[in-house]
XYZ file of N, CA and C in Angstrom:
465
model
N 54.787 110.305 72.080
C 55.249 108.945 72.244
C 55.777 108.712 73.668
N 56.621 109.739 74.292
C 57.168 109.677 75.569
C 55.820 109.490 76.894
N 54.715 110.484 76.241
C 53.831 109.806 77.438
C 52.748 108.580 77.407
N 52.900 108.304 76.229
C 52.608 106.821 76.155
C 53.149 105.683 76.904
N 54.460 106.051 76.655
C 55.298 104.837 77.461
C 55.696 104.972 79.021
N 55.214 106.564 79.075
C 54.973 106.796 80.798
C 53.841 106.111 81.485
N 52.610 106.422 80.542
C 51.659 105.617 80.934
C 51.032 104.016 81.192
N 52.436 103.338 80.568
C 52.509 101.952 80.427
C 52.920 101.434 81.565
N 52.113 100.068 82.164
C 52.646 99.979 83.197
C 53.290 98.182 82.515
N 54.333 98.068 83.150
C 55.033 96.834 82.724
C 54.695 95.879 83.827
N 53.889 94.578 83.479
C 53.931 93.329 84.325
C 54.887 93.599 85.812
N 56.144 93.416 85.116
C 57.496 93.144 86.249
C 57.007 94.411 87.360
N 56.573 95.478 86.617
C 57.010 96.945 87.538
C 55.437 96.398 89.186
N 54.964 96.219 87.743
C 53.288 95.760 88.669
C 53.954 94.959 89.656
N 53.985 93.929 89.528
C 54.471 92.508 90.183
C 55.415 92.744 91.619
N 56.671 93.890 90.977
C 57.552 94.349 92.202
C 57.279 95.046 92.844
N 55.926 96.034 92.504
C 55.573 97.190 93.113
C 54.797 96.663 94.377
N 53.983 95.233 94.143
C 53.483 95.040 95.416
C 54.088 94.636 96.291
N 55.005 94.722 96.359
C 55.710 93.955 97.659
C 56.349 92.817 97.475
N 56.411 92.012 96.067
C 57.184 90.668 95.924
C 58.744 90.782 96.923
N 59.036 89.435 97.130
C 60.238 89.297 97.510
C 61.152 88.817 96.550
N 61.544 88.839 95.048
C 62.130 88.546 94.312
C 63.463 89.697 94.402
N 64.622 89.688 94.119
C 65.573 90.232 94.015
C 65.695 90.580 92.740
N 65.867 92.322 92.525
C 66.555 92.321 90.978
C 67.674 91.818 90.785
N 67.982 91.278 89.747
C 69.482 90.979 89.149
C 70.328 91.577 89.970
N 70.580 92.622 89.829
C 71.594 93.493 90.415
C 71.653 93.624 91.883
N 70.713 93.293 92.402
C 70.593 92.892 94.502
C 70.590 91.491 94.949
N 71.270 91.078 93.481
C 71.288 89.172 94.637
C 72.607 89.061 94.893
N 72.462 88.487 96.062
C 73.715 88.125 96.739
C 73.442 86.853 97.873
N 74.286 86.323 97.768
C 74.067 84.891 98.460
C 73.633 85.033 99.630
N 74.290 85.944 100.088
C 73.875 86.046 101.835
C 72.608 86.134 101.744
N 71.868 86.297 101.547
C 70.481 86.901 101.404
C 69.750 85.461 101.683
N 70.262 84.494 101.021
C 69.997 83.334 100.628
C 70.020 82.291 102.042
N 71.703 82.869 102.559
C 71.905 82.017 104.271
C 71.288 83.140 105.391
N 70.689 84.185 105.091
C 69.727 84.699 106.408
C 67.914 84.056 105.920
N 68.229 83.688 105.166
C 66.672 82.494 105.043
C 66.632 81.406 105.001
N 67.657 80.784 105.123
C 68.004 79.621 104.990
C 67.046 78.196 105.135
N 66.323 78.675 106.135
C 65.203 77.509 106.423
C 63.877 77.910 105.428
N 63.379 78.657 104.548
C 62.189 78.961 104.086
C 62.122 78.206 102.843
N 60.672 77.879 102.903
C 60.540 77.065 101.864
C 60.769 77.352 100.402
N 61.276 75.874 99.509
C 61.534 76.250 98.757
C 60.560 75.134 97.448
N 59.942 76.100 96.635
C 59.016 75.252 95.598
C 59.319 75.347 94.324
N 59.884 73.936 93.928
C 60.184 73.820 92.637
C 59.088 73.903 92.012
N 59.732 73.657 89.851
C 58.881 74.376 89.640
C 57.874 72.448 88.833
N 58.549 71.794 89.531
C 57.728 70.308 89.620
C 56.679 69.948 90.453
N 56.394 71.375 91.711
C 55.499 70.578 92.572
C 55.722 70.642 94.016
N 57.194 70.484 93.752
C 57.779 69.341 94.577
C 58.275 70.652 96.026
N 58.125 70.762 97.065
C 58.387 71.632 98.280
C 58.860 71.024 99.063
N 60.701 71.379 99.488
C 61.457 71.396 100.151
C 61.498 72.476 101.393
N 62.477 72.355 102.448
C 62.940 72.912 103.441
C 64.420 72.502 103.734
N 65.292 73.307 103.328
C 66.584 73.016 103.705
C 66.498 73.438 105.690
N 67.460 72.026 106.309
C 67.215 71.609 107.807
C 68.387 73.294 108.232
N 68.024 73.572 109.144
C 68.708 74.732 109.681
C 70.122 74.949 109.842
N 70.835 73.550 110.271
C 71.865 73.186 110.884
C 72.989 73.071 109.473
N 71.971 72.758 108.340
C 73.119 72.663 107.195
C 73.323 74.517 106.373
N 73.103 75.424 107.400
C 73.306 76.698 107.380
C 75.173 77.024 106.952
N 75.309 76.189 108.306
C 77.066 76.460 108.402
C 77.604 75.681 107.028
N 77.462 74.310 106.582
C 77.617 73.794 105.833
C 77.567 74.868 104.309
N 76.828 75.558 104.503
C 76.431 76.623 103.262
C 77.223 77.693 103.724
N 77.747 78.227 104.608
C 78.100 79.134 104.743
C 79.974 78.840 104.216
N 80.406 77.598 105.039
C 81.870 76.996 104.563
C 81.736 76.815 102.737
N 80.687 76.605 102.202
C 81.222 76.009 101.323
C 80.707 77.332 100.269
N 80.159 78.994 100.712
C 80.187 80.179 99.782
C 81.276 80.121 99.997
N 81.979 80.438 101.640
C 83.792 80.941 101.994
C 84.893 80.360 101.120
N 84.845 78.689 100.196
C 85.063 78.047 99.750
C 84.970 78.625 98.148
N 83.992 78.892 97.731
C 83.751 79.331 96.795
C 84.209 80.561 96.548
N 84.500 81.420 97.552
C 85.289 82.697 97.356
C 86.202 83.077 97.403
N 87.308 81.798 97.855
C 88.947 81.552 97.591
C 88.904 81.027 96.554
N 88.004 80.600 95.763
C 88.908 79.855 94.564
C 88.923 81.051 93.562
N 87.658 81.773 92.997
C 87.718 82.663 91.870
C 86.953 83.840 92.497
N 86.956 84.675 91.906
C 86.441 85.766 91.857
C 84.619 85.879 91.335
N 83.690 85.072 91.590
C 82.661 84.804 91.189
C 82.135 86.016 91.247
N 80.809 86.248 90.398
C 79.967 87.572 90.265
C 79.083 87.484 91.842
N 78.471 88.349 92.408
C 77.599 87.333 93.385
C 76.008 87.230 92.611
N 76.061 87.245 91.670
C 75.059 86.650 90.942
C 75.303 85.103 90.583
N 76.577 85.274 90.327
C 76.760 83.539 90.117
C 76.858 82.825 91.592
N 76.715 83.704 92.522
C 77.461 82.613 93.722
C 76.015 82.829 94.539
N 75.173 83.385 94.068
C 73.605 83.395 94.795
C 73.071 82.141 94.189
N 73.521 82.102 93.064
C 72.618 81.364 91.851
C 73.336 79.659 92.687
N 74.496 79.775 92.985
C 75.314 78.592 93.329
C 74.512 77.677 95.268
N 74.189 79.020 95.777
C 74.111 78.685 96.606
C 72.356 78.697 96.706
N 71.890 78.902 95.642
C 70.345 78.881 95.815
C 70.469 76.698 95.575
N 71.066 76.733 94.427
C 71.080 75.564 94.035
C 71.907 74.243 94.976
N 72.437 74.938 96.204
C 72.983 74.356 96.444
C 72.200 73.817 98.186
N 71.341 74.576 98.182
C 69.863 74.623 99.087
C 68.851 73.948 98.991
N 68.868 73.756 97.965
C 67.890 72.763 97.085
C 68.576 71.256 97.369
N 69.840 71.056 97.368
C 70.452 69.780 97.219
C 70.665 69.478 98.638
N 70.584 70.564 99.883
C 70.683 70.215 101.075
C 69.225 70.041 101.434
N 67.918 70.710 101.067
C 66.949 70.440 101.419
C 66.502 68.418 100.506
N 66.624 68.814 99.528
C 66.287 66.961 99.102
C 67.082 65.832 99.506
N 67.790 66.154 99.798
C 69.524 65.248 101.008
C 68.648 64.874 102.217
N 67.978 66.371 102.897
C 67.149 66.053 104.546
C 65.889 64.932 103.970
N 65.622 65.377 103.435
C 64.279 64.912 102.884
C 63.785 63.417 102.446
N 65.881 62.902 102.607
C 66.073 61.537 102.322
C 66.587 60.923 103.470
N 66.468 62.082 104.483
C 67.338 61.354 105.889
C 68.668 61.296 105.664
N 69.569 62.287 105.223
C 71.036 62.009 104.645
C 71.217 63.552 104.865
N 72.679 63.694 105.087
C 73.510 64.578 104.993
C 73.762 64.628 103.689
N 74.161 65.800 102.850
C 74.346 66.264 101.771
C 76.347 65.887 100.961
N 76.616 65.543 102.310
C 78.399 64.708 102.134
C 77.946 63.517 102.110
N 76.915 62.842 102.375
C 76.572 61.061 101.855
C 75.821 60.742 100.260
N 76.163 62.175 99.435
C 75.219 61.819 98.269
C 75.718 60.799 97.614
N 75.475 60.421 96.921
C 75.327 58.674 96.255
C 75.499 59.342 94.360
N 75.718 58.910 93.592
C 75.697 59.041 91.821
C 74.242 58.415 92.112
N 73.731 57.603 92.433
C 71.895 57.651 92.209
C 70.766 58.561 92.769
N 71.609 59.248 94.197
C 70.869 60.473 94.683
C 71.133 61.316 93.568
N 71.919 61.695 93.087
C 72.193 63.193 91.866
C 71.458 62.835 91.021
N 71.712 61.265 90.433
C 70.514 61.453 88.774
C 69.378 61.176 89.513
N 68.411 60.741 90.649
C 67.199 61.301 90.884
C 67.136 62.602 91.305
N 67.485 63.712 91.670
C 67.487 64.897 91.987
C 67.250 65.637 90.588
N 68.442 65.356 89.154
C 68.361 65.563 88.295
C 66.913 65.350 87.206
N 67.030 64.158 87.647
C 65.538 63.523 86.412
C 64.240 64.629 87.203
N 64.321 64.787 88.847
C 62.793 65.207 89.474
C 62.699 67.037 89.342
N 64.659 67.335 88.422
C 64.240 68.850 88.146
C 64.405 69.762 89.643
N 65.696 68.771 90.610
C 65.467 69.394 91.963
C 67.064 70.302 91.766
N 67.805 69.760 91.323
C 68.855 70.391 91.075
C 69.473 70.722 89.114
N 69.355 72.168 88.965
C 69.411 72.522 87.835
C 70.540 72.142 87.260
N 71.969 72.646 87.800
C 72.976 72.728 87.502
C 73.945 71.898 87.810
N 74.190 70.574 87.238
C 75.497 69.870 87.302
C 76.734 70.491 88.147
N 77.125 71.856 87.585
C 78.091 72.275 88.377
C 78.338 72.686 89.681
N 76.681 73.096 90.675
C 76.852 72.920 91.497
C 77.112 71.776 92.442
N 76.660 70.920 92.188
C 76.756 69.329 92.705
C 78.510 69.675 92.131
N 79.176 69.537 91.330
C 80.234 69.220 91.116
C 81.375 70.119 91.771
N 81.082 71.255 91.919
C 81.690 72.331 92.737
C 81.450 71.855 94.111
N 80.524 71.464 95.019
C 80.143 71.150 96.448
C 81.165 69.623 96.386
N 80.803 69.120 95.298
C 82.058 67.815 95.696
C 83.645 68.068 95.344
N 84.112 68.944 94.632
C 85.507 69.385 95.126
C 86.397 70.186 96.230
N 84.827 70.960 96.790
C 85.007 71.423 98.419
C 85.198 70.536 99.056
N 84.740 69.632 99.488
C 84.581 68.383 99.853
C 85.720 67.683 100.002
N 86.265 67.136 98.883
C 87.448 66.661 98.570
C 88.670 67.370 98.965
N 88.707 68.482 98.418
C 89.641 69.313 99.421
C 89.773 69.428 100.813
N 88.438 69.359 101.246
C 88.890 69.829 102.792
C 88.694 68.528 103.116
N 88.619 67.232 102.989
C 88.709 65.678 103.760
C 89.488 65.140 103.069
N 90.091 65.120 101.878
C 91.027 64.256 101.206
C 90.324 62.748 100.914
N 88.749 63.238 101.238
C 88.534 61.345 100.896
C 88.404 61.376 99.423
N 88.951 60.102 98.551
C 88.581 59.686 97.525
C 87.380 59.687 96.874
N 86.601 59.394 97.340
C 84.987 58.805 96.970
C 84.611 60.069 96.645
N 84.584 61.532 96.718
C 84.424 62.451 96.533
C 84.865 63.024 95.188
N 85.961 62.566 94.897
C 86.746 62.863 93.647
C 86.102 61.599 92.393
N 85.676 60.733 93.001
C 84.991 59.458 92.006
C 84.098 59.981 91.704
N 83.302 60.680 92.416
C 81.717 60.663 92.097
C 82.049 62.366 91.359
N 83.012 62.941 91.965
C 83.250 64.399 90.737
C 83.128 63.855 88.855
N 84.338 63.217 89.306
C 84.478 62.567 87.650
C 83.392 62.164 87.298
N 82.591 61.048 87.864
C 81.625 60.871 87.264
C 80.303 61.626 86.687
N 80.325 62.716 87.079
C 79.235 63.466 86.745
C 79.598 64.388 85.969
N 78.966 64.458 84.467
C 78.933 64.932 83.826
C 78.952 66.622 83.141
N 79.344 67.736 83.281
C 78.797 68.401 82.770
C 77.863 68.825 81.035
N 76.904 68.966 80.933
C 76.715 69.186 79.281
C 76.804 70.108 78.821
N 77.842 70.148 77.696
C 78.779 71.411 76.981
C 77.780 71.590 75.987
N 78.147 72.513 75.414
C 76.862 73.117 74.189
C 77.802 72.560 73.099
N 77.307 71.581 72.077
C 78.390 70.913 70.989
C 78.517 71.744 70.229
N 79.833 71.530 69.579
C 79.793 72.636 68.102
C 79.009 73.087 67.378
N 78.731 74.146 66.795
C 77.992 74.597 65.498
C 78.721 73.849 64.152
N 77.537 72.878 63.477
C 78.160 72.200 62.341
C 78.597 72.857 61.679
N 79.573 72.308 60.347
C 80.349 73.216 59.597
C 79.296 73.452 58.267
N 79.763 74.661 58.096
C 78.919 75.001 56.547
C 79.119 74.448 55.416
């Protein structure tokens, strides 16, 4: 049985063995993410972005940001800042800085499947708010939703 399953070759093993650039689980880390910062990025709509170079630093303040508040895995803070690349590349893409988003830029970003996670948009706007004290930042926090997984009905 043992050399059966020696002899098996698994998709993934195939796939990584040639040379992919995918990260295992266990080797992502954000940085990885701001030394590529400009490479394209293809959703899985179609749709191909390029986050603009210059919103590098912008990503870089707002991991540093992210790493005073909690103790994040850097799986969660790759995952934060992949998503948060995506929202600076469709921002350029609209002729806008990623601090001018609008509640109608997020739900089109949302509906086109460009940004996965509510919480990053909502995390990038309490950086925000913190470090400018403007209001409008904290409006458009509240307003956006996260979706909680509802209770399991009762038996």
């Amino acid at each position: 049985m043992k050399r059966i399953m020696e002899d098996t070759v698994k998709p993934e093993a195939s796939y990584h063995s040639q040379g992919a650039l995918r990260h295992s689980t266990i080797q992502r880390r954000p940085e990885s993410l701001l030394e590529n910062w400009c490479e394209l990025i293809k959703l899985k709509n179609g749709l191909t972005l390029r986050a603009p170079g210059e919103l590098r630093r912008e990503a870089e303040k707002f991991l540093a940001w992210l790493r005073s508040r909690r103790s994040y895995s850097p799986n969660s803070l790759h995952r934060y800042i992949l998503e948060f690349r995506k929202l600076c590349a469709y921002m350029a893409l609209r002729g806008r800085h990623p601090r001018q988003l609008a509640f109608d830029d997020y739900m089109e970003m949302r509906s086109a499947g460009v940004v996965r996670t509510p919480e990053v948009v909502k995390l990038y706007l309490k950086f925000l708010y913190e470090a400018t004290e403007d209001e409008r930042y904290m409006r458009l926090y509240k307003k956006i939703r996260d979706p909680k997984s509802k209770p399991p009905l009762p038996e």
